[in-house]
CSV table of C-alpha atoms in Angstrom, one decimal:
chain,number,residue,atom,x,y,z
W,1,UNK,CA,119.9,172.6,74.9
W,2,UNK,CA,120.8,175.9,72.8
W,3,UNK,CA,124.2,177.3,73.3
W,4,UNK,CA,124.6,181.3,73.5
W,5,UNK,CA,126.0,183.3,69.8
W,6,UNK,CA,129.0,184.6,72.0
W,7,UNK,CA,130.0,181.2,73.8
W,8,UNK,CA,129.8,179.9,69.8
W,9,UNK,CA,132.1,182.3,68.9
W,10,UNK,CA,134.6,181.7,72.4
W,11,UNK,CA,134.3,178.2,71.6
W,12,UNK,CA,135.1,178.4,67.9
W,13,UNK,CA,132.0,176.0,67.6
W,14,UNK,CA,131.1,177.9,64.0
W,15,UNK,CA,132.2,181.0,61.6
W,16,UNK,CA,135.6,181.5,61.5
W,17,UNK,CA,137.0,183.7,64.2
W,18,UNK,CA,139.3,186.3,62.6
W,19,UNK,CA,142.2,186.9,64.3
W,20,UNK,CA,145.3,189.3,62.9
W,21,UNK,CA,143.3,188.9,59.1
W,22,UNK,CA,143.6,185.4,58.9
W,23,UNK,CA,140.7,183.3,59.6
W,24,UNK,CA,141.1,180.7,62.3
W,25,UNK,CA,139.6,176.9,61.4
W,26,UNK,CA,136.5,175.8,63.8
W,27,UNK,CA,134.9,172.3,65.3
W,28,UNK,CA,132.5,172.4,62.5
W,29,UNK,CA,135.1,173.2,59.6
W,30,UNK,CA,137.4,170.8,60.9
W,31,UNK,CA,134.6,167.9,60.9
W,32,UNK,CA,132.1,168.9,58.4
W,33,UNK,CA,132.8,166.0,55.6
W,34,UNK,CA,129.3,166.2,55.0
W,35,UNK,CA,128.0,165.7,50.6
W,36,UNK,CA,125.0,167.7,50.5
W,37,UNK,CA,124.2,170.9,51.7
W,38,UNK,CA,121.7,169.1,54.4
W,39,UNK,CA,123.9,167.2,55.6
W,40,UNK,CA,125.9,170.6,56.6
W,41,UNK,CA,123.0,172.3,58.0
W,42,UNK,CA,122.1,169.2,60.5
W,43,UNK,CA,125.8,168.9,61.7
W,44,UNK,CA,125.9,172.7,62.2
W,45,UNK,CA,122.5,172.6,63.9
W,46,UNK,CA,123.7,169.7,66.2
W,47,UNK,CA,127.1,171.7,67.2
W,48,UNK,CA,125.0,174.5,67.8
W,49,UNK,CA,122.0,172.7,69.4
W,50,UNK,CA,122.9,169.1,71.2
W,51,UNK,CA,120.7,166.9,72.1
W,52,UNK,CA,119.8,166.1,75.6
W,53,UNK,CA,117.1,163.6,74.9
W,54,UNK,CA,119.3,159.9,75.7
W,55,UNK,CA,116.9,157.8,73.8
W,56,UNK,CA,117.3,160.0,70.8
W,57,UNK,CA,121.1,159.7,71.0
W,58,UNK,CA,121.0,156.1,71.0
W,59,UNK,CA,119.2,156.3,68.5
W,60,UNK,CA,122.0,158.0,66.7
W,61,UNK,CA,124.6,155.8,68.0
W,62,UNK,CA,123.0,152.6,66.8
W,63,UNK,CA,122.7,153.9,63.3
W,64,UNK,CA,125.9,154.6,63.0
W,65,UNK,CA,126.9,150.9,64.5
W,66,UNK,CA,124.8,149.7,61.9
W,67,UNK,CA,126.9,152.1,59.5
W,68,UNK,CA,129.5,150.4,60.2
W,69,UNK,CA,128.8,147.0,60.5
W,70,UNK,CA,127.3,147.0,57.2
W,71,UNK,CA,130.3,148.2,54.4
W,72,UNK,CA,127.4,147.6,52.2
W,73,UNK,CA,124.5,149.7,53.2
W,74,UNK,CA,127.3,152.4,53.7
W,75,UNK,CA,129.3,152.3,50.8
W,76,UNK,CA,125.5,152.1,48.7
W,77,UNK,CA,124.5,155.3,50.5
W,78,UNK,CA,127.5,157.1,50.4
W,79,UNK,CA,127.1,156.7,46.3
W,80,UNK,CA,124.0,158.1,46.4
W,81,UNK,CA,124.1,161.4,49.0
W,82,UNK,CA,126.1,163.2,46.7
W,83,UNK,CA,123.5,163.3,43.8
W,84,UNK,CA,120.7,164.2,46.3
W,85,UNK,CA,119.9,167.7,45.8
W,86,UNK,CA,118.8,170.3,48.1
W,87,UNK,CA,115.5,168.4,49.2
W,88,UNK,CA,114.3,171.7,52.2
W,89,UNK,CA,115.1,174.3,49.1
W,90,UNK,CA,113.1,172.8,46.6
W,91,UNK,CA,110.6,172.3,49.5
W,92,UNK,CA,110.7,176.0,50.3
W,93,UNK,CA,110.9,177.2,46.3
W,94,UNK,CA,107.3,175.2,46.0
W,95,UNK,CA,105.7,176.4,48.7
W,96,UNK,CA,106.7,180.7,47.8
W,97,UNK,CA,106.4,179.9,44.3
W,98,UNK,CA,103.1,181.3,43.3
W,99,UNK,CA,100.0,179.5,42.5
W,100,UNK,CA,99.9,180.9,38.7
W,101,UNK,CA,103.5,182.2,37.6
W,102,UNK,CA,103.0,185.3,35.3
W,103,UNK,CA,106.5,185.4,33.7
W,104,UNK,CA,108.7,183.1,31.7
W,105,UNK,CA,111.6,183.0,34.5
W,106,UNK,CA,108.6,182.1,36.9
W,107,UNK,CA,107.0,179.2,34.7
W,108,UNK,CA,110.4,178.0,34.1
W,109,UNK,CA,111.4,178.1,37.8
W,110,UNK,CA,108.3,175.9,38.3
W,111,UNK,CA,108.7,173.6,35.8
W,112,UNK,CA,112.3,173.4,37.4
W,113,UNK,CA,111.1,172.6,40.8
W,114,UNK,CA,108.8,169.9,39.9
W,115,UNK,CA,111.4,168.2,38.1
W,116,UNK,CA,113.9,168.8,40.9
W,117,UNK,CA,110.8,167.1,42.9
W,118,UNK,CA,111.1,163.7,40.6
W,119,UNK,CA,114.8,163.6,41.1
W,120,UNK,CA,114.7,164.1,44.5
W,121,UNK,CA,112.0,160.4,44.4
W,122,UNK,CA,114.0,158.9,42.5
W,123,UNK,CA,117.3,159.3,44.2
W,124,UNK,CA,115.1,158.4,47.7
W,125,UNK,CA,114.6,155.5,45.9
W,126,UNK,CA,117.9,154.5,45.8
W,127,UNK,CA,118.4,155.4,48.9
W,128,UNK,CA,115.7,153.1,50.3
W,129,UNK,CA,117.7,150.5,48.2
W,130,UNK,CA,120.4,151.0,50.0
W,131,UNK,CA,118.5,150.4,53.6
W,132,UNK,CA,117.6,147.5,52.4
W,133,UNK,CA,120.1,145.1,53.1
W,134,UNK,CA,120.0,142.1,54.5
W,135,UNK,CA,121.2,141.7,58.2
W,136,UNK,CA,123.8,139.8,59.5
């Protein structure tokens, strides 16, 4: 299901709706206590596009029970989502980035990405630790 720009807009589902110069809070402002910029782009991407697919929502709904049943497991991931960088722009910087950079700003910004790569593994790492908790 896809909702229409204007019924966004007349819902206040997303960007702030000006109104007499001061901007007007929205659903996704309001609930967007998301810690990495991912996190924000899914949330907004669900407001904007729910799902209809019930299996899929369950899905959802039992991860978060397991969330919260677990103080553990979420308390271990919560720790670690913050130092997760932007894991779909170093994606996209790696595949523009140019097979053989011809400047220093280039060779640096490849050098960077790779390393950005082995932080991302090693904070997924974590993050698999973290999943790993025994069940009740």
């Amino acid at each position: 299901m896809q909702i229409d720009p204007g019924a966004w807009r007349d819902l206040g589902l997303d960007s702030y709706a000006k109104t007499g110069g001061k901007p007007e809070p929205t659903l996704f402002s309001a609930i967007n206590h998301t810690y990495t910029k991912m996190g924000s782009r899914l949330l907004r991407a669900n407001i904007l596009q729910p799902l209809t697919d019930l299996s899929t929502i369950y899905a959802r709904q039992n991860a978060v029970l397991e969330l919260l049943d677990s103080e553990e497991m979420f308390f271990s991931l919560s720790s670690s989502l913050p130092r997760t960088p932007d894991v779909d722009a170093t994606i996209t910087a790696l595949i523009r980035q140019s097979q053989t950079p011809v400047t220093a700003k280039q060779t640096t910004q490849a050098i960077n990405n790779v390393l950005m790569v082995k932080h991302i593994l090693l904070i997924a790492k974590d993050l698999g630790k973290g999943f790993q908790q025994e069940p009740r």
